[in-house]
Amino acid sequence: MIRRSLAFGLAVALAASGVAWAQQQQQQPPPAWAQGRPPEMANSRLAPHPPRLTVTPPEQVPVAALRVPAGFRVELWAHGIPGARMMTLGQNGTVFVGTRVIGRVYAVTDEGGQRRVRTIAERLNQPNGVAFRDGSLYVIAINRVLRYDGIEGRLDDPGTPVELTAAFNLPPDEHHGWKFAAFSPDGRLTMNIGVPCNICEFDRDRYGLIVSFRPDGSDRRIEAKGIRNSVGFDWHPVTRELWATNNGRDWAGNDVPPDTLHRIRRPGEDHGFPFCVGDWNDPAVPRRNCSEFVQPAASLGPHVAALGMRFYTGAMFPEQYRNQIFIARRGSWNREQLIGYDVVVARLDAQGNVTGIEPFLTGLLDQANDRFLGRPVDVLQLRDGSLLVSDEQNGAIYRISRAQ
Amino acid sequence: MTFPLRSLAAVALAAAAFLCTAAGAGGNDAAQRGAALAEARGCGGCHGERGHSPTPNVPSLAGQPPEAIVLNMILFREGLRDAPPMPDLARDLTDRQIEDLAAFYASLPPGPPEDRGAPDPARMREGALLAERLNCGVCHLPDYRGQNQVPRIAGQREDYLLLSLRGYRDGTRRGTDTNMNAVVYGLSDAQLAALAHYLAQQGER
């Protein structure tokens, strides 16, 4: 079982506490995760949880602990995929899976009711973003874009990808530099460009964005600005509006600010980072009137790491789930008590207002012992209407279906 | 690339010594498999038969947290950390073999290399101040024995510590994240040398 990381980190010379965060950045940059930590929290033992980069044997994957609502069933769909994160579906049914630290991209295929896992790319710098269009797989690492043409016909020998890095010209920053990527309904390759810090002032036309491109990397367009780091978005199946999750900043307290869900009605609007989250003014930056900014569609909980999200369009689940949003919450580190480690459903009414956030997949958070068993990162609907959930910590993918 | 093979006598001695400690630890199949694999691969030729490295710029592995060894071996195998010849040596290892090796070295009692020199008072003072200022003992723990993916640095080879610190400072090395790079950002060669000296002198004497 996975222990909570003991005080991983805290290594920085925040002994110089009392110095404003901006000055600290200039003198000696703290590790990115520790930026913005106030002096009174300098002795905090909170730190990111260690990754697991080795195979979790299937008998150790905590599938027996998983809980879904009555009428659903959950099974272990694929395993042996260390670091499994974002997922995308090929036209022949291949599930492509991106990672961060381990630098790989996987392809998972169903062969006679069994899943086969191949590593189709490796040695990449956080290839978190995977997107599929017209037979090609697009892989987006930090500051790198690769296209694998005809990939589903050559999974055993993907060949040399087409290098699109120069055309996209993404910033090289490591922190929040990993991407979520997806094609919009009108065929634009869309991705996040996170802020290279926890909380800071930055070029707001270069970072804190969701941007889209033509598939060749041309015609960059800002879809949303003032979004700290979105690692999951999707387009409403009816309205075609872009909806996105966003990670709130660390070190502002156990319960503020929340991670948020954003409804992006018009390209280019400002959603408020670093100044506001809803009506909350971030005390670390100059005060602005929060009514200047688009308000979030919903709060998703403090520090929960709301990541992959997809609208449900299948026929397998009951009608009440149609056009609702499944959201994976990877789970907190910057909070005294763990929170998240689940999949929730955002309920939308006919006008697109969020009426509630409900639990859907639970069981990976052991609250009694304040430990976690796994970390859901993304959700993906298969053609049969079942829902896949990737678990980065266990290198596993679960499948949720309607009970027969 | 070839590595010195151990003599049969040394093999037998190491195995016997290991079995004693492993039996005491109980249920240590992984460590036993790791011992056999380390023997077969000649890891001890550079890292020392009991994990106390006699080789300049090669780390001691005895008593390291298993996660620290696993993560570095994965980085080697995946081509994400370059420190020849380790990427080549790790290329064909399975996850289980890596975990076994880590269990083996974690089970060995830590200690300084035989060729450790005497402490130099001036560098010890400067190193202690730096270790305090940089909060090394928070992640590596106050006695620098390490935890999870954070390695043991107490009693590590001084030349290896200096090599690592320079690599982090100069951006030629990073871990599973970039925390160490930020910690040693902007330090001078003399400061890194003092820090390496101080940490190498920690632990059992």
CSV table of C-alpha atoms in Angstrom, one decimal, chain A:
chain,number,residue,atom,x,y,z
A,1,MET,CA,0.0,0.0,0.0
A,2,ILE,CA,1.1,3.5,-0.6
A,3,ARG,CA,2.2,5.5,2.3
A,4,ARG,CA,1.9,9.2,2.5
A,5,SER,CA,5.1,10.7,1.6
A,6,LEU,CA,7.0,11.9,4.6
A,7,ALA,CA,8.1,15.4,4.2
A,8,PHE,CA,9.4,14.9,0.7
A,9,GLY,CA,10.9,18.2,-0.1
A,10,LEU,CA,10.9,21.4,2.0
A,11,ALA,CA,14.5,21.5,1.1
A,12,VAL,CA,14.7,25.0,0.0
A,13,ALA,CA,16.3,27.8,1.7
A,14,LEU,CA,13.1,29.2,2.9
A,15,ALA,CA,15.1,29.8,6.0
A,16,ALA,CA,15.1,33.2,4.4
A,17,SER,CA,11.5,33.4,5.4
A,18,GLY,CA,9.9,36.7,5.7
A,19,VAL,CA,11.3,37.6,2.3
A,20,ALA,CA,8.6,38.3,-0.2
A,21,TRP,CA,8.1,35.5,-2.7
A,22,ALA,CA,9.1,37.6,-5.6
A,23,GLN,CA,12.5,38.4,-4.1
A,24,GLN,CA,13.0,34.7,-3.3
A,25,GLN,CA,12.5,33.9,-6.9
A,26,GLN,CA,15.2,36.2,-7.9
A,27,GLN,CA,17.7,35.2,-5.3
A,28,GLN,CA,17.4,31.5,-5.1
A,29,PRO,CA,14.4,29.9,-6.7
A,30,PRO,CA,12.7,27.3,-4.5
A,31,PRO,CA,11.6,24.0,-6.0
A,32,ALA,CA,8.6,24.9,-8.1
A,33,TRP,CA,6.2,23.1,-5.7
A,34,ALA,CA,7.4,25.2,-2.8
A,35,GLN,CA,7.0,28.5,-4.4
A,36,GLY,CA,4.6,30.8,-2.7
A,37,ARG,CA,4.8,29.0,0.6
A,38,PRO,CA,4.2,31.7,3.3
A,39,PRO,CA,6.8,32.0,6.1
A,40,GLU,CA,4.4,30.6,8.7
A,41,MET,CA,4.2,27.4,6.8
A,42,ALA,CA,8.0,27.0,6.3
A,43,ASN,CA,8.0,24.0,8.6
A,44,SER,CA,5.1,22.3,7.0
A,45,ARG,CA,5.7,18.6,6.2
A,46,LEU,CA,3.4,18.8,3.2
A,47,ALA,CA,5.1,17.7,0.0
A,48,PRO,CA,4.2,16.0,-3.3
A,49,HIS,CA,3.7,12.3,-3.1
A,50,PRO,CA,6.5,10.1,-4.7
A,51,PRO,CA,5.6,8.6,-8.0
A,52,ARG,CA,5.7,4.9,-8.7
A,53,LEU,CA,7.5,4.0,-12.0
A,54,THR,CA,7.5,0.2,-11.8
A,55,VAL,CA,4.8,-2.3,-12.7
A,56,THR,CA,2.1,-2.9,-10.0
A,57,PRO,CA,1.3,-6.7,-10.2
A,58,PRO,CA,-2.4,-7.1,-11.0
A,59,GLU,CA,-3.1,-8.7,-7.7
A,60,GLN,CA,-1.9,-5.6,-5.9
A,61,VAL,CA,-4.0,-3.2,-7.9
A,62,PRO,CA,-6.7,-2.1,-5.5
A,63,VAL,CA,-9.7,-2.9,-7.7
A,64,ALA,CA,-11.5,-4.6,-4.8
A,65,ALA,CA,-11.6,-1.3,-3.0
A,66,LEU,CA,-13.3,0.6,-5.8
A,67,ARG,CA,-16.9,1.7,-5.3
A,68,VAL,CA,-19.4,2.8,-8.0
A,69,PRO,CA,-23.1,3.6,-7.7
A,70,ALA,CA,-25.7,0.9,-7.7
A,71,GLY,CA,-26.3,-0.6,-11.1
A,72,PHE,CA,-22.7,-0.1,-12.2
A,73,ARG,CA,-19.7,-2.4,-12.1
A,74,VAL,CA,-16.0,-1.7,-12.2
A,75,GLU,CA,-13.2,-4.0,-13.3
A,76,LEU,CA,-9.5,-3.9,-13.9
A,77,TRP,CA,-9.3,-3.3,-17.7
A,78,ALA,CA,-5.6,-3.0,-18.2
A,79,HIS,CA,-2.5,-3.0,-16.0
A,80,GLY,CA,1.3,-3.0,-16.3
A,81,ILE,CA,1.3,0.6,-17.6
A,82,PRO,CA,3.5,2.5,-15.1
A,83,GLY,CA,2.7,6.2,-14.9
A,84,ALA,CA,-0.5,5.9,-17.0
A,85,ARG,CA,-2.2,9.4,-17.3
A,86,MET,CA,-4.0,11.0,-20.2
A,87,MET,CA,-5.9,8.8,-22.6
A,88,THR,CA,-7.2,9.2,-26.1
A,89,LEU,CA,-9.0,6.8,-28.4
A,90,GLY,CA,-7.9,5.8,-31.9
A,91,GLN,CA,-10.4,5.1,-34.7
A,92,ASN,CA,-9.8,1.4,-34.5
A,93,GLY,CA,-10.2,1.4,-30.7
A,94,THR,CA,-6.6,1.6,-29.6
A,95,VAL,CA,-6.3,3.5,-26.3
A,96,PHE,CA,-3.2,5.7,-26.3
A,97,VAL,CA,-1.9,6.6,-22.9
A,98,GLY,CA,0.6,9.5,-22.0
A,99,THR,CA,2.8,9.7,-18.9
A,100,ARG,CA,5.0,12.2,-17.2
A,101,VAL,CA,8.2,11.1,-15.3
A,102,ILE,CA,8.7,7.8,-17.1
A,103,GLY,CA,8.7,9.4,-20.5
A,104,ARG,CA,6.6,6.8,-22.3
A,105,VAL,CA,3.5,6.6,-24.5
A,106,TYR,CA,1.6,3.4,-24.4
A,107,ALA,CA,-0.9,1.8,-26.8
A,108,VAL,CA,-3.5,-0.5,-25.2
A,109,THR,CA,-5.5,-2.8,-27.6
A,110,ASP,CA,-8.2,-5.3,-26.9
A,111,GLU,CA,-7.3,-8.7,-28.4
A,112,GLY,CA,-9.9,-11.4,-27.9
A,113,GLY,CA,-11.1,-9.9,-24.7
A,114,GLN,CA,-7.6,-9.5,-23.3
A,115,ARG,CA,-5.7,-6.2,-23.2
A,116,ARG,CA,-2.3,-5.9,-24.8
A,117,VAL,CA,0.0,-3.1,-23.7
A,118,ARG,CA,2.8,-1.8,-26.0
A,119,THR,CA,5.2,1.0,-25.4
A,120,ILE,CA,5.2,3.0,-28.6
A,121,ALA,CA,7.4,5.9,-27.6
A,122,GLU,CA,9.9,6.5,-24.9
A,123,ARG,CA,12.6,8.8,-23.7
A,124,LEU,CA,10.4,11.9,-24.0
A,125,ASN,CA,10.2,14.7,-21.5
A,126,GLN,CA,6.8,14.3,-19.9
A,127,PRO,CA,4.7,13.2,-22.9
A,128,ASN,CA,1.4,13.8,-21.0
A,129,GLY,CA,-0.6,15.0,-24.0
A,130,VAL,CA,-2.0,12.5,-26.5
A,131,ALA,CA,-4.6,13.3,-29.2
A,132,PHE,CA,-5.8,11.4,-32.2
A,133,ARG,CA,-7.0,12.7,-35.6
A,134,ASP,CA,-7.3,11.2,-39.1
A,135,GLY,CA,-5.3,8.1,-38.3
A,136,SER,CA,-2.5,10.1,-36.7
A,137,LEU,CA,-1.4,10.2,-33.0
A,138,TYR,CA,-0.2,13.5,-31.8
A,139,VAL,CA,2.1,13.3,-28.7
A,140,ILE,CA,2.9,16.5,-26.9
A,141,ALA,CA,5.8,16.5,-24.5
A,142,ILE,CA,7.2,19.7,-22.9
A,143,ASN,CA,8.1,21.9,-25.8
A,144,ARG,CA,7.8,19.0,-28.2
A,145,VAL,CA,5.1,17.9,-30.6
A,146,LEU,CA,5.3,14.7,-32.6
A,147,ARG,CA,2.9,13.1,-35.0
A,148,TYR,CA,2.7,9.4,-35.7
A,149,ASP,CA,0.9,8.8,-39.0
A,150,GLY,CA,-1.1,5.6,-39.6
A,151,ILE,CA,-0.2,4.6,-36.0
A,152,GLU,CA,-2.9,1.9,-35.5
A,153,GLY,CA,-1.5,0.0,-38.5
A,154,ARG,CA,2.0,-0.1,-37.1
A,155,LEU,CA,1.9,-0.4,-33.3
A,156,ASP,CA,4.8,-2.8,-33.3
A,157,ASP,CA,7.0,-0.5,-35.3
A,158,PRO,CA,5.7,3.1,-35.1
A,159,GLY,CA,8.7,4.4,-37.0
A,160,THR,CA,10.0,7.9,-36.8
A,161,PRO,CA,7.4,10.5,-36.1
A,162,VAL,CA,6.9,13.8,-37.9
A,163,GLU,CA,8.6,16.5,-35.8
A,164,LEU,CA,6.2,19.4,-35.4
A,165,THR,CA,8.1,21.0,-32.5
A,166,ALA,CA,9.3,24.1,-34.3
A,167,ALA,CA,5.9,24.9,-35.8
A,168,PHE,CA,4.2,24.8,-32.4
A,169,ASN,CA,7.0,26.8,-30.7
A,170,LEU,CA,5.8,26.0,-27.2
A,171,PRO,CA,7.5,27.5,-24.2
A,172,PRO,CA,10.3,25.3,-22.8
A,173,ASP,CA,9.4,25.8,-19.1
A,174,GLU,CA,9.3,22.6,-17.1
A,175,HIS,CA,7.0,23.6,-14.4
A,176,HIS,CA,3.4,23.1,-15.5
A,177,GLY,CA,4.8,22.5,-18.9
A,178,TRP,CA,3.2,19.1,-19.4
A,179,LYS,CA,0.2,19.2,-21.6
A,180,PHE,CA,-3.3,18.0,-21.9
A,181,ALA,CA,-4.2,17.9,-25.6
A,182,ALA,CA,-7.4,17.2,-27.6
A,183,PHE,CA,-8.9,18.1,-30.9
A,184,SER,CA,-11.8,20.5,-30.9
A,185,PRO,CA,-15.0,19.6,-32.9
A,186,ASP,CA,-13.7,21.8,-35.7
A,187,GLY,CA,-10.4,20.1,-35.8
A,188,ARG,CA,-8.0,22.4,-33.9
A,189,LEU,CA,-5.4,20.8,-31.7
A,190,THR,CA,-6.0,22.4,-28.3
A,191,MET,CA,-3.7,22.3,-25.2
A,192,ASN,CA,-2.9,24.1,-22.0
A,193,ILE,CA,0.1,26.2,-21.3
A,194,GLY,CA,0.3,26.3,-17.6
A,195,VAL,CA,2.0,29.0,-15.5
A,196,PRO,CA,5.7,28.3,-14.7
A,197,CYS,CA,5.2,28.8,-11.0
A,198,ASN,CA,2.8,28.2,-8.1
A,199,ILE,CA,1.7,31.8,-7.8
A,200,CYS,CA,3.4,34.7,-9.6
A,201,GLU,CA,2.9,37.5,-12.1
A,202,PHE,CA,3.7,36.4,-15.6
A,203,ASP,CA,3.2,37.2,-19.3
A,204,ARG,CA,-0.6,36.6,-19.4
A,205,ASP,CA,-0.6,36.2,-23.2
A,206,ARG,CA,2.1,33.5,-23.0
A,207,TYR,CA,1.2,31.4,-19.9
A,208,GLY,CA,-1.9,30.5,-18.0
A,209,LEU,CA,-3.7,29.7,-21.3
A,210,ILE,CA,-5.7,27.2,-23.2
A,211,VAL,CA,-4.6,27.6,-26.8
A,212,SER,CA,-5.5,26.0,-30.1
A,213,PHE,CA,-3.7,25.5,-33.4
A,214,ARG,CA,-4.3,24.0,-36.8
A,215,PRO,CA,-2.9,20.5,-36.7
A,216,ASP,CA,0.3,21.7,-38.4
A,217,GLY,CA,1.0,24.1,-35.6
A,218,SER,CA,0.0,27.3,-37.4
A,219,ASP,CA,-2.7,29.9,-36.5
A,220,ARG,CA,-2.3,29.9,-32.7
A,221,ARG,CA,-5.4,31.2,-31.0
A,222,ILE,CA,-6.0,31.9,-27.3
A,223,GLU,CA,-9.1,30.0,-26.2
A,224,ALA,CA,-9.0,31.1,-22.6
A,225,LYS,CA,-6.6,33.1,-20.5
A,226,GLY,CA,-6.1,33.4,-16.7
A,227,ILE,CA,-6.3,29.6,-16.3
A,228,ARG,CA,-3.5,28.5,-14.0
A,229,ASN,CA,-3.1,25.0,-15.3
A,230,SER,CA,-5.8,23.0,-17.0
A,231,VAL,CA,-5.0,19.3,-17.4
A,232,GLY,CA,-8.3,18.3,-18.8
A,233,PHE,CA,-11.0,19.7,-21.0
A,234,ASP,CA,-13.8,18.7,-23.4
A,235,TRP,CA,-16.4,20.3,-25.6
A,236,HIS,CA,-20.1,20.2,-24.7
A,237,PRO,CA,-21.7,17.6,-27.1
A,238,VAL,CA,-24.6,20.0,-27.9
A,239,THR,CA,-23.4,23.6,-27.5
A,240,ARG,CA,-19.8,22.9,-28.6
A,241,GLU,CA,-18.7,25.1,-25.8
A,242,LEU,CA,-15.3,24.3,-24.3
A,243,TRP,CA,-15.3,23.3,-20.6
A,244,ALA,CA,-12.0,22.9,-18.6
A,245,THR,CA,-10.8,21.8,-15.2
A,246,ASN,CA,-8.2,24.0,-13.5
A,247,ASN,CA,-5.8,23.4,-10.7
A,248,GLY,CA,-5.8,26.0,-7.9
A,249,ARG,CA,-2.6,27.2,-6.3
A,250,ASP,CA,-0.8,25.7,-3.3
A,251,TRP,CA,0.1,27.1,0.1
A,252,ALA,CA,-2.9,29.5,0.5
A,253,GLY,CA,-4.5,27.2,3.2
A,254,ASN,CA,-6.2,23.9,3.6
A,255,ASP,CA,-9.5,25.0,2.1
A,256,VAL,CA,-8.6,27.8,-0.3
A,257,PRO,CA,-8.5,28.2,-3.2
A,258,PRO,CA,-10.7,25.5,-4.8
A,259,ASP,CA,-9.9,23.8,-8.0
A,260,THR,CA,-12.4,25.0,-10.5
A,261,LEU,CA,-14.5,24.0,-13.6
A,262,HIS,CA,-14.6,26.6,-16.3
A,263,ARG,CA,-17.1,27.2,-19.1
A,264,ILE,CA,-15.5,29.0,-22.0
A,265,ARG,CA,-18.3,30.6,-24.0
A,266,ARG,CA,-16.1,32.9,-26.1
A,267,PRO,CA,-12.5,32.5,-27.1
A,268,GLY,CA,-10.0,34.7,-25.3
A,269,GLU,CA,-11.9,35.6,-22.2
A,270,ASP,CA,-10.0,36.1,-18.9
A,271,HIS,CA,-10.7,33.7,-16.1
A,272,GLY,CA,-8.7,35.5,-13.5
A,273,PHE,CA,-5.5,33.8,-12.5
A,274,PRO,CA,-3.4,34.9,-10.7
A,275,PHE,CA,-5.7,37.6,-9.2
A,276,CYS,CA,-9.0,35.9,-8.5
A,277,VAL,CA,-10.6,32.5,-8.1
A,278,GLY,CA,-14.3,33.3,-8.1
A,279,ASP,CA,-14.6,36.1,-5.7
A,280,TRP,CA,-11.5,35.2,-3.7
A,281,ASN,CA,-8.6,37.7,-4.1
A,282,ASP,CA,-5.3,36.0,-3.9
A,283,PRO,CA,-3.3,37.9,-1.2
A,284,ALA,CA,0.0,37.2,-2.9
A,285,VAL,CA,-0.6,39.4,-5.9
A,286,PRO,CA,-2.0,43.0,-6.4
A,287,ARG,CA,-5.7,43.3,-5.6
A,288,ARG,CA,-8.1,43.3,-8.6
A,289,ASN,CA,-11.9,43.5,-8.8
A,290,CYS,CA,-12.9,39.9,-9.3
A,291,SER,CA,-16.0,41.0,-11.3
A,292,GLU,CA,-13.6,41.8,-14.1
A,293,PHE,CA,-13.1,38.1,-14.7
A,294,VAL,CA,-15.3,35.2,-15.9
A,295,GLN,CA,-16.5,33.3,-12.9
A,296,PRO,CA,-15.9,29.6,-12.6
A,297,ALA,CA,-18.8,27.3,-13.4
A,298,ALA,CA,-18.2,25.3,-10.3
A,299,SER,CA,-15.8,24.7,-7.4
A,300,LEU,CA,-14.3,21.2,-7.4
A,301,GLY,CA,-12.7,21.2,-4.0
A,302,PRO,CA,-9.4,22.6,-2.5
A,303,HIS,CA,-6.2,21.0,-3.7
A,304,VAL,CA,-8.1,18.0,-5.2
A,305,ALA,CA,-6.1,18.1,-8.5
A,306,ALA,CA,-9.1,18.0,-10.8
A,307,LEU,CA,-7.6,16.7,-14.1
A,308,GLY,CA,-9.1,14.7,-16.9
A,309,MET,CA,-12.8,15.4,-17.7
A,310,ARG,CA,-15.1,14.2,-20.4
A,311,PHE,CA,-18.8,14.7,-21.3
A,312,TYR,CA,-20.7,11.5,-21.4
A,313,THR,CA,-22.4,10.8,-24.7
A,314,GLY,CA,-22.9,7.1,-24.6
A,315,ALA,CA,-26.0,4.9,-24.5
A,316,MET,CA,-24.8,2.4,-21.9
A,317,PHE,CA,-25.3,4.6,-18.8
A,318,PRO,CA,-28.7,5.8,-17.7
A,319,GLU,CA,-30.2,8.9,-19.4
A,320,GLN,CA,-29.4,11.0,-16.4
A,321,TYR,CA,-25.7,10.8,-17.2
A,322,ARG,CA,-26.0,12.1,-20.8
A,323,ASN,CA,-24.1,15.3,-21.4
A,324,GLN,CA,-22.9,15.4,-17.8
A,325,ILE,CA,-19.2,15.7,-17.0
A,326,PHE,CA,-17.1,13.0,-15.5
A,327,ILE,CA,-14.0,14.5,-13.7
A,328,ALA,CA,-11.0,12.6,-12.3
A,329,ARG,CA,-9.6,14.1,-9.1
A,330,ARG,CA,-6.0,12.8,-8.7
A,331,GLY,CA,-5.9,13.8,-5.1
A,332,SER,CA,-4.3,16.4,-2.8
A,333,TRP,CA,-0.8,16.8,-1.4
A,334,ASN,CA,-1.0,20.4,-0.2
A,335,ARG,CA,-3.6,19.9,2.4
A,336,GLU,CA,-3.4,18.6,6.0
A,337,GLN,CA,-6.0,15.9,5.3
A,338,LEU,CA,-6.1,14.1,2.0
A,339,ILE,CA,-9.0,14.9,-0.4
A,340,GLY,CA,-10.0,13.8,-3.8
A,341,TYR,CA,-8.6,10.5,-5.2
A,342,ASP,CA,-11.9,9.8,-7.0
A,343,VAL,CA,-14.1,10.5,-10.0
A,344,VAL,CA,-17.0,12.8,-9.7
A,345,VAL,CA,-19.9,13.8,-11.9
A,346,ALA,CA,-20.7,17.5,-12.6
A,347,ARG,CA,-24.4,17.8,-13.1
A,348,LEU,CA,-25.5,20.4,-15.6
A,349,ASP,CA,-29.1,21.7,-16.2
A,350,ALA,CA,-30.5,22.5,-19.6
A,351,GLN,CA,-29.0,26.0,-19.5
A,352,GLY,CA,-25.5,24.6,-18.7
A,353,ASN,CA,-25.5,25.6,-15.1
A,354,VAL,CA,-23.8,23.2,-12.7
A,355,THR,CA,-26.3,22.0,-10.2
A,356,GLY,CA,-24.1,19.7,-8.2
A,357,ILE,CA,-20.9,17.7,-8.0
A,358,GLU,CA,-21.6,14.0,-7.1
A,359,PRO,CA,-19.2,11.2,-6.3
A,360,PHE,CA,-19.0,8.4,-8.9
A,361,LEU,CA,-15.9,6.3,-8.4
A,362,THR,CA,-14.6,6.2,-4.8
A,363,GLY,CA,-12.6,3.8,-2.6
A,364,LEU,CA,-9.1,4.9,-3.3
A,365,LEU,CA,-9.0,7.3,-0.4
A,366,ASP,CA,-8.6,5.7,3.0
A,367,GLN,CA,-9.8,8.6,5.2
A,368,ALA,CA,-9.5,6.7,8.5
A,369,ASN,CA,-5.7,6.3,7.9
A,370,ASP,CA,-5.2,9.4,5.8
A,371,ARG,CA,-3.6,7.4,3.0
A,372,PHE,CA,-4.5,6.7,-0.6
A,373,LEU,CA,-4.5,3.6,-2.7
A,374,GLY,CA,-4.4,5.1,-6.2
A,375,ARG,CA,-4.6,8.3,-8.2
A,376,PRO,CA,-7.2,8.7,-11.0
A,377,VAL,CA,-5.9,11.1,-13.7
A,378,ASP,CA,-8.2,10.7,-16.7
A,379,VAL,CA,-11.5,9.4,-17.9
A,380,LEU,CA,-12.3,8.2,-21.4
A,381,GLN,CA,-15.5,6.9,-22.9
A,382,LEU,CA,-15.3,3.8,-25.1
A,383,ARG,CA,-17.5,3.3,-28.1
A,384,ASP,CA,-19.7,0.9,-26.1
A,385,GLY,CA,-20.5,3.6,-23.7
A,386,SER,CA,-18.4,2.2,-20.8
A,387,LEU,CA,-16.0,4.6,-19.1
A,388,LEU,CA,-12.2,4.1,-18.6
A,389,VAL,CA,-10.4,5.6,-15.6
A,390,SER,CA,-6.6,5.7,-15.6
A,391,ASP,CA,-4.8,5.3,-12.2
A,392,GLU,CA,-1.3,6.8,-12.4
A,393,GLN,CA,0.0,5.4,-9.1
A,394,ASN,CA,-0.8,1.8,-10.0
A,395,GLY,CA,-0.2,2.0,-13.7
A,396,ALA,CA,-3.7,0.6,-14.3
A,397,ILE,CA,-6.9,1.4,-16.2
A,398,TYR,CA,-10.3,0.6,-14.8
A,399,ARG,CA,-13.5,0.1,-16.8
A,400,ILE,CA,-16.9,1.1,-15.5
A,401,SER,CA,-19.9,-0.4,-17.1
A,402,ARG,CA,-23.6,-0.9,-16.5
A,403,ALA,CA,-24.2,-4.0,-14.5
A,404,GLN,CA,-26.0,-6.7,-16.5
